[in-house]
Short mmCIF file of C-alpha atoms and ligand atoms in Angstrom, two decimals:
data_model
loop_
_atom_site.label_atom_id
_atom_site.label_comp_id
_atom_site.label_asym_id
_atom_site.label_seq_id
_atom_site.Cartn_x
_atom_site.Cartn_y
_atom_site.Cartn_z
CA MET D 1 19.92 -10.86 14.02
CA ARG D 2 19.82 -11.43 10.32
CA ARG D 3 22.61 -13.84 9.43
CA TYR D 4 23.39 -12.65 5.90
CA PRO D 5 23.48 -8.89 5.50
CA CYS D 6 22.17 -7.68 2.13
CA PRO D 7 24.24 -5.40 -0.06
CA VAL D 8 21.20 -3.16 -0.60
CA PRO D 9 18.55 -2.28 1.99
CA ARG D 10 15.59 -4.57 2.24
CA VAL D 11 12.41 -2.57 1.87
CA LEU D 12 8.94 -3.84 2.68
CA SER D 13 5.55 -2.32 2.10
CA CYS D 14 2.13 -3.91 2.00
CA ILE D 15 -1.31 -3.12 0.70
CA GLN D 16 -4.72 -4.37 1.75
CA PRO D 17 -7.01 -6.03 -0.80
CA THR D 18 -9.94 -3.80 0.09
CA GLY D 19 -11.64 -1.56 -2.44
CA VAL D 20 -10.56 -0.90 -6.00
CA VAL D 21 -7.16 0.59 -6.82
CA HIS D 22 -7.37 4.20 -8.01
CA LEU D 23 -5.16 6.80 -9.64
CA GLY D 24 -4.10 8.19 -6.24
CA ASN D 25 -2.81 4.78 -5.14
CA TYR D 26 -0.94 4.45 -8.42
CA LEU D 27 0.64 7.89 -8.74
CA GLY D 28 1.16 8.24 -4.99
CA ALA D 29 2.49 4.80 -4.10
CA LEU D 30 2.53 1.91 -6.57
CA ARG D 31 4.57 3.74 -9.17
CA ASN D 32 7.27 4.32 -6.56
CA TRP D 33 7.28 0.64 -5.63
CA VAL D 34 8.01 -0.16 -9.28
CA VAL D 35 11.00 2.19 -9.37
CA GLY D 36 12.14 1.04 -5.91
CA GLN D 37 12.33 -2.63 -6.86
CA HIS D 38 15.46 -1.88 -8.91
CA GLU D 39 17.16 0.05 -6.12
CA CYS D 40 16.59 -2.23 -3.15
CA ASP D 41 15.58 -5.74 -2.12
CA ALA D 42 11.82 -5.20 -2.33
CA PHE D 43 9.12 -7.24 -0.57
CA HIS D 44 5.46 -6.45 -1.15
CA GLY D 45 2.67 -8.27 0.60
CA ILE D 46 -1.02 -8.30 -0.23
CA VAL D 47 -2.26 -8.37 3.33
CA ASP D 48 -5.48 -10.34 3.17
CA LEU D 49 -5.36 -11.27 6.88
CA HIS D 50 -5.45 -7.56 7.71
CA ALA D 51 -8.46 -7.17 5.43
CA LEU D 52 -10.25 -9.80 7.54
CA THR D 53 -10.54 -7.19 10.29
CA VAL D 54 -13.28 -5.54 8.22
CA THR D 55 -14.52 -8.40 6.02
CA ASP D 56 -17.72 -10.22 6.83
CA ARG D 57 -19.05 -11.34 3.42
CA PRO D 58 -18.09 -14.78 2.12
CA GLY D 59 -16.39 -15.26 -1.23
CA VAL D 60 -15.10 -11.74 -1.87
CA LEU D 61 -11.64 -11.64 -0.34
CA GLY D 62 -10.03 -14.22 -2.64
CA THR D 63 -11.24 -12.39 -5.73
CA SER D 64 -10.04 -9.02 -4.54
CA THR D 65 -6.69 -10.55 -3.58
CA LEU D 66 -6.26 -11.98 -7.08
CA GLU D 67 -7.32 -8.71 -8.69
CA LEU D 68 -4.89 -6.75 -6.58
CA ALA D 69 -2.09 -9.18 -7.48
CA ALA D 70 -2.87 -8.73 -11.18
CA THR D 71 -2.84 -4.96 -10.64
CA LEU D 72 0.55 -5.01 -8.92
CA PHE D 73 2.11 -7.04 -11.73
CA ALA D 74 0.32 -4.95 -14.36
CA VAL D 75 1.72 -1.67 -13.02
CA GLY D 76 5.20 -3.14 -13.34
CA LEU D 77 6.23 -5.06 -10.24
CA ASP D 78 8.41 -7.76 -11.72
CA PRO D 79 8.07 -11.11 -9.97
CA GLU D 80 11.66 -11.90 -10.99
CA VAL D 81 12.88 -8.80 -9.21
CA ALA D 82 10.56 -8.04 -6.30
CA THR D 83 9.01 -10.57 -3.92
CA VAL D 84 5.26 -10.18 -4.25
CA PHE D 85 3.23 -12.50 -2.04
CA VAL D 86 -0.13 -12.99 -0.38
CA GLN D 87 0.06 -12.75 3.41
CA SER D 88 -2.12 -15.80 4.11
CA HIS D 89 0.11 -17.93 1.86
CA VAL D 90 2.92 -17.43 4.36
CA PRO D 91 1.58 -18.90 7.63
CA GLU D 92 4.47 -17.41 9.61
CA HIS D 93 2.61 -14.05 9.58
CA ALA D 94 -0.15 -15.37 11.80
CA GLN D 95 2.36 -17.28 13.93
CA LEU D 96 4.67 -14.34 14.57
CA GLY D 97 1.58 -12.14 14.86
CA TRP D 98 0.66 -13.99 18.05
CA VAL D 99 4.17 -13.53 19.46
CA MET D 100 3.82 -9.82 18.71
CA GLU D 101 0.45 -9.68 20.46
CA CYS D 102 2.25 -10.98 23.51
CA THR D 103 5.00 -8.37 23.15
CA VAL D 104 2.90 -5.26 22.58
CA SER D 105 0.86 -3.87 25.46
CA TYR D 106 -2.85 -3.20 25.69
CA GLY D 107 -2.02 0.44 26.44
CA GLU D 108 0.10 0.83 23.33
CA LEU D 109 -2.63 -0.62 21.11
CA SER D 110 -5.23 1.62 22.76
CA ARG D 111 -3.31 4.71 21.67
CA MET D 112 -3.40 3.88 17.94
CA THR D 113 -5.33 6.56 16.11
CA GLN D 114 -6.21 4.22 13.23
CA PHE D 115 -8.03 1.94 15.67
CA LYS D 116 -9.81 4.88 17.30
CA ASP D 117 -10.87 6.26 13.89
CA LYS D 118 -11.86 2.99 12.29
CA SER D 119 -13.75 1.69 15.31
CA ALA D 120 -15.57 5.02 15.68
CA LYS D 121 -16.52 4.99 11.98
CA ARG D 122 -17.98 1.51 12.28
CA GLU D 123 -20.38 2.91 14.89
CA ALA D 124 -23.02 0.27 15.51
CA ASP D 125 -21.12 -2.21 13.31
CA PHE D 126 -19.13 -5.10 14.66
CA VAL D 127 -15.69 -4.01 15.89
CA SER D 128 -13.46 -7.07 15.85
CA ALA D 129 -10.63 -7.67 18.30
CA GLY D 130 -8.52 -8.05 15.16
CA LEU D 131 -9.08 -4.38 14.40
CA PHE D 132 -7.55 -3.65 17.81
CA THR D 133 -4.57 -6.02 17.48
CA TYR D 134 -3.97 -5.10 13.82
CA PRO D 135 -0.62 -3.36 14.59
CA ALA D 136 0.76 -6.59 16.12
CA LEU D 137 0.14 -8.41 12.84
CA GLN D 138 1.62 -5.48 10.96
CA ALA D 139 4.74 -5.66 13.16
CA ALA D 140 5.01 -9.36 12.28
CA ASP D 141 4.75 -8.52 8.55
CA ILE D 142 7.72 -6.24 8.87
CA LEU D 143 9.93 -8.11 11.36
CA LEU D 144 9.58 -11.47 9.59
CA TYR D 145 11.55 -10.11 6.64
CA ASP D 146 14.35 -8.32 8.51
CA ALA D 147 13.17 -5.20 6.70
CA ASP D 148 15.60 -2.31 6.98
CA GLU D 149 13.14 0.27 5.70
CA VAL D 150 9.38 0.63 5.55
CA PRO D 151 8.15 3.40 3.26
CA VAL D 152 4.70 4.47 4.42
CA GLY D 153 2.53 7.53 4.44
CA GLU D 154 1.94 9.65 7.52
CA ASP D 155 -1.16 7.65 8.50
CA GLN D 156 0.98 4.53 9.10
CA ARG D 157 3.81 6.19 11.04
CA GLN D 158 2.39 5.19 14.44
CA HIS D 159 2.22 1.55 13.36
CA ILE D 160 5.87 1.51 12.35
CA GLU D 161 6.86 3.23 15.59
CA ILE D 162 5.08 0.54 17.57
CA THR D 163 6.88 -2.08 15.43
CA ARG D 164 10.22 -0.54 16.36
CA ASP D 165 9.24 -0.49 20.03
CA VAL D 166 8.15 -4.14 20.11
CA ALA D 167 11.27 -5.22 18.17
CA MET D 168 13.51 -3.48 20.71
CA ARG D 169 11.51 -4.85 23.63
CA PHE D 170 11.72 -8.39 22.27
CA ASN D 171 15.46 -8.06 21.53
CA GLY D 172 15.95 -6.77 25.10
CA ARG D 173 14.06 -9.72 26.61
CA PHE D 174 15.25 -12.58 24.44
CA GLY D 175 18.43 -11.40 22.73
CA ASP D 176 19.06 -9.95 19.27
CA THR D 177 16.37 -11.41 17.06
CA PHE D 178 14.84 -8.69 14.92
CA VAL D 179 16.16 -5.94 12.72
CA VAL D 180 14.70 -2.67 14.00
CA PRO D 181 13.26 -1.08 10.84
CA LYS D 182 13.57 2.56 9.87
CA ILE D 183 10.52 4.53 8.82
CA VAL D 184 11.26 6.16 5.51
CA THR D 185 9.20 8.82 3.88
CA PRO D 186 8.47 7.51 0.43
CA ARG D 187 9.87 9.42 -2.53
CA ALA D 188 7.35 12.18 -3.10
CA GLY D 189 4.60 10.71 -5.22
CA ALA D 190 1.83 12.85 -6.55
CA LYS D 191 -0.92 13.76 -4.13
CA VAL D 192 -4.15 13.17 -5.95
CA THR D 193 -7.40 14.64 -4.70
CA ASP D 194 -11.00 13.79 -5.53
CA LEU D 195 -12.05 15.31 -8.88
CA GLN D 196 -15.43 16.30 -7.43
CA GLU D 197 -14.18 17.37 -4.03
CA PRO D 198 -10.65 18.60 -4.66
CA THR D 199 -9.84 19.36 -1.02
CA ALA D 200 -10.31 15.69 -0.06
CA LYS D 201 -7.82 13.02 -1.09
CA MET D 202 -8.91 10.58 -3.76
CA SER D 203 -9.83 7.62 -1.58
CA LYS D 204 -11.32 4.16 -1.95
CA SER D 205 -13.72 4.95 0.83
CA SER D 206 -15.08 8.18 -0.66
CA ASN D 207 -18.81 8.27 -1.21
CA THR D 208 -19.01 9.27 -4.87
CA ASP D 209 -17.52 7.46 -7.87
CA ALA D 210 -17.54 10.54 -10.11
CA GLY D 211 -14.48 12.01 -8.42
CA ILE D 212 -12.40 8.84 -8.39
CA VAL D 213 -10.47 7.53 -11.36
CA TYR D 214 -10.13 3.78 -11.04
CA LEU D 215 -7.18 2.06 -12.65
CA LEU D 216 -9.56 -0.06 -14.70
CA ASP D 217 -11.94 2.68 -15.84
CA GLU D 218 -12.72 2.73 -19.57
CA PRO D 219 -11.13 5.63 -21.54
CA ALA D 220 -14.53 7.26 -22.15
CA ALA D 221 -15.34 7.18 -18.43
CA ILE D 222 -11.96 8.68 -17.56
CA LEU D 223 -12.34 11.52 -20.06
CA LYS D 224 -15.84 12.23 -18.74
CA LYS D 225 -14.64 12.37 -15.14
CA PHE D 226 -11.95 14.87 -16.09
CA LYS D 227 -14.34 16.93 -18.19
CA ARG D 228 -16.65 17.24 -15.19
CA ALA D 229 -13.86 17.87 -12.67
CA VAL D 230 -14.67 20.65 -10.20
CA THR D 231 -12.47 23.74 -10.66
CA ASP D 232 -13.30 27.34 -9.69
CA SER D 233 -14.68 30.44 -11.29
CA ASP D 234 -11.73 32.80 -11.56
CA GLY D 235 -10.49 31.29 -14.84
CA GLU D 236 -6.77 31.52 -14.14
CA VAL D 237 -4.49 28.49 -14.55
CA ARG D 238 -2.04 28.54 -11.64
CA PHE D 239 -0.55 25.87 -9.36
CA ASP D 240 -1.76 26.81 -5.89
CA ARG D 241 -3.11 23.97 -3.78
CA ALA D 242 -4.56 26.22 -1.09
CA GLU D 243 -6.35 28.77 -3.28
CA LYS D 244 -7.07 26.64 -6.34
CA PRO D 245 -7.34 23.00 -5.27
CA GLY D 246 -9.28 21.72 -8.31
CA VAL D 247 -7.05 23.29 -10.96
CA SER D 248 -3.88 22.37 -9.03
CA ASN D 249 -5.00 18.75 -8.83
CA LEU D 250 -5.45 18.61 -12.61
CA ILE D 251 -2.04 20.20 -13.06
CA GLU D 252 -0.39 17.76 -10.65
CA ILE D 253 -1.98 14.74 -12.32
CA LEU D 254 -0.94 15.91 -15.79
CA ALA D 255 2.57 16.68 -14.52
CA ALA D 256 2.90 13.24 -12.89
CA CYS D 257 1.71 11.47 -16.05
CA THR D 258 4.07 13.36 -18.36
CA SER D 259 7.14 13.55 -16.07
CA ARG D 260 7.09 17.32 -15.75
CA THR D 261 6.83 19.67 -12.80
CA PRO D 262 3.47 21.24 -11.96
CA GLN D 263 4.99 24.66 -12.67
CA GLN D 264 6.01 23.60 -16.19
CA VAL D 265 2.52 22.31 -16.87
CA ALA D 266 0.79 25.38 -15.41
CA GLY D 267 2.83 27.64 -17.68
CA GLU D 268 1.42 25.95 -20.77
CA TYR D 269 -2.28 26.59 -20.20
CA THR D 270 -4.51 29.60 -20.07
CA GLN D 271 -7.89 27.85 -20.02
CA TYR D 272 -9.44 25.09 -17.95
CA GLY D 273 -11.03 23.19 -20.87
CA PRO D 274 -7.78 22.17 -22.60
CA LEU D 275 -6.14 21.44 -19.22
CA LYS D 276 -8.96 19.05 -18.31
CA ALA D 277 -8.90 17.39 -21.73
CA ASP D 278 -5.11 16.92 -21.70
CA ALA D 279 -5.07 15.62 -18.13
CA GLY D 280 -7.76 13.09 -19.08
CA GLU D 281 -5.88 12.04 -22.24
CA ALA D 282 -2.61 11.69 -20.33
CA VAL D 283 -4.27 9.45 -17.76
CA VAL D 284 -5.91 7.33 -20.47
CA GLU D 285 -2.52 6.96 -22.13
CA ILE D 286 -0.64 6.01 -18.97
CA LEU D 287 -3.32 3.51 -17.93
CA ALA D 288 -3.77 1.82 -21.33
CA PRO D 289 -0.77 -0.55 -21.12
CA ILE D 290 -1.56 -1.27 -17.46
CA GLN D 291 -5.15 -2.20 -18.29
CA HIS D 292 -4.01 -4.35 -21.21
CA ARG D 293 -1.57 -6.27 -19.03
CA TYR D 294 -4.15 -6.56 -16.23
CA HIS D 295 -6.72 -8.18 -18.52
CA GLU D 296 -4.06 -10.47 -19.97
CA LEU D 297 -3.10 -11.63 -16.48
CA MET D 298 -6.69 -12.07 -15.35
CA GLY D 299 -7.23 -14.17 -18.48
CA ASP D 300 -4.50 -16.55 -17.36
CA LYS D 301 -5.25 -17.28 -13.73
CA ALA D 302 -2.92 -20.29 -13.76
CA GLU D 303 0.02 -18.02 -14.57
CA LEU D 304 -1.08 -15.53 -11.93
CA SER D 305 -1.23 -18.30 -9.34
CA ARG D 306 2.20 -19.47 -10.42
CA LEU D 307 3.63 -15.98 -9.91
CA LEU D 308 2.08 -15.80 -6.45
CA ARG D 309 3.38 -19.26 -5.56
CA THR D 310 6.89 -18.19 -6.52
CA GLY D 311 6.49 -15.06 -4.40
CA ALA D 312 5.22 -17.04 -1.43
CA GLU D 313 8.13 -19.49 -1.68
CA LYS D 314 10.65 -16.64 -1.69
CA ALA D 315 8.86 -14.99 1.20
CA ARG D 316 8.61 -18.21 3.22
CA ALA D 317 12.31 -18.90 2.89
CA VAL D 318 13.00 -15.70 4.83
CA ALA D 319 9.96 -15.78 7.13
CA SER D 320 10.45 -19.36 8.34
CA ALA D 321 14.07 -18.66 9.31
CA THR D 322 12.96 -15.63 11.32
CA LEU D 323 10.18 -17.52 13.09
CA GLU D 324 12.54 -20.34 13.95
CA ARG D 325 15.08 -17.86 15.34
CA THR D 326 12.30 -16.25 17.36
CA TYR D 327 11.13 -19.53 18.93
CA THR D 328 14.73 -20.60 19.57
CA ASN D 329 15.62 -17.31 21.25
CA ILE D 330 12.53 -17.50 23.46
CA GLY D 331 13.58 -21.03 24.32
CA MET D 332 10.42 -22.81 23.23
CA LEU D 333 10.52 -26.58 23.11
CA SER D 334 11.38 -27.74 19.61
CA PRO D 335 9.19 -30.57 18.22
CA GLU D 336 12.36 -32.39 17.07
P1 LIG W 1 -8.82 4.23 2.18
O1 LIG W 1 -9.69 5.21 1.51
O2 LIG W 1 -9.52 2.96 2.59
O3 LIG W 1 -7.95 4.84 3.25
P2 LIG W 1 -6.84 4.58 0.23
O4 LIG W 1 -7.42 4.76 -1.12
O5 LIG W 1 -6.38 5.77 0.97
O6 LIG W 1 -7.82 3.72 1.08
P3 LIG W 1 -4.67 2.82 1.07
O7 LIG W 1 -4.85 1.35 0.85
O8 LIG W 1 -4.78 3.38 2.43
O9 LIG W 1 -5.62 3.60 0.02
O10 LIG W 1 -3.26 3.26 0.50
C1 LIG W 1 -2.46 2.55 -0.41
C2 LIG W 1 -1.34 3.48 -0.79
O11 LIG W 1 -1.81 4.50 -1.69
C3 LIG W 1 -0.69 4.21 0.39
O12 LIG W 1 0.70 4.21 0.23
C4 LIG W 1 -1.23 5.62 0.29
O13 LIG W 1 -0.32 6.58 0.80
C5 LIG W 1 -1.42 5.81 -1.22
N1 LIG W 1 -2.52 6.74 -1.53
C6 LIG W 1 -3.84 6.53 -1.24
N2 LIG W 1 -4.59 7.56 -1.70
C7 LIG W 1 -3.74 8.45 -2.28
C8 LIG W 1 -3.91 9.72 -2.96
N3 LIG W 1 -5.12 10.26 -3.12
N4 LIG W 1 -2.83 10.35 -3.43
C9 LIG W 1 -1.60 9.80 -3.29
N5 LIG W 1 -1.36 8.62 -2.68
C10 LIG W 1 -2.40 7.93 -2.18
N1 LIG W 2 -1.67 -0.96 7.58
C1 LIG W 2 -1.24 -0.67 6.23
C2 LIG W 2 -1.08 -1.92 5.41
C3 LIG W 2 0.03 -2.77 5.96
C4 LIG W 2 1.43 -2.49 5.90
C5 LIG W 2 2.06 -3.62 6.52
C6 LIG W 2 2.17 -1.43 5.41
C7 LIG W 2 -0.12 -3.98 6.57
N2 LIG W 2 1.10 -4.49 6.90
C8 LIG W 2 3.45 -3.67 6.65
C9 LIG W 2 3.58 -1.50 5.55
C10 LIG W 2 4.19 -2.60 6.17
C11 LIG W 2 -2.32 0.24 5.59
O1 LIG W 2 -3.42 0.25 6.05
N3 LIG W 2 -1.96 0.95 4.52
#
């Protein structure tokens, strides 16, 4: 078990460097990570090894990893406070990942809905074995850091459950080694839907750009996307996700950007035009300092690399102790 208990819970969450970060990622998740770093011992990994499960083009993964790192720092993750690291910079992930592959069963992996969905979507495409064993690597990400809590959305619940199961199985076989993490429902972030298709969530993998607000979109593009947002024809401003998904999405975005409740915002508008314009302006305003900081960071790659090196060193200090404990508890022959 962890030797030195922390006074605050250790919380870990990771993000894949695939696709471009959008407003849904920010308002729904990243903004909470920024608040959370001051309340707990926060670890955030950019999981480039996980992205390998669906990457087959050379030369793109490093760039998207760097861009995602700049984004995480730009939204406010403070490298002095939180531990932000790139997964492949901490070789213990791959090493413990193998141990986890030998602890999880084929049957358990076969039941993962993410694997079933993603492999079905890839149809005739190549389905790597890594896509199948992905949850074993994810378990390693979590267990390496003695994480007490893992805040994830509903889609990741199964992967955290499997992590708990393999941790308990390993502890049962080889003695107390891993902290069994709790799944925590993240503080409610805004749910952001596609501006063109307001019943679908805003998603990196959606097929049109017009409905997605990217974190790095220019102000004019953002305002245009809001101006063209799909609403409905009854003309009444009311917060009602089921009946009025488009209008409610605009209300929720504006509320999230201005720290108000959707009901407060809804009460202030009678027409769609001003609601769209104000939601667009509020997003432009909230993204401006983030974009400024992002471009500053991307202009100083040496500094960005330094921040990631510091993160990787902090991460390795914890991860290497856990891996060593794991090998010792199994009773593997030490090279010394
Ligand atoms: P994909 O389309 O490939 O599933 P995604 O855009 O959903 O990607 P993820 O990388 O799966 O993004 O998620 C990163 C984080 O952002 C997760 O915590 C997820 O819950 C959150 N998130 C993603 N989309 C939204 C959204 N539209 N509204 C609120 N939160 C979101
Ligand atoms: N599978 C997750 C990303 C992820 C993760 C993790 C999340 C990889 N390792 C560890 C929490 C903890 C996803 O697809 N969003």
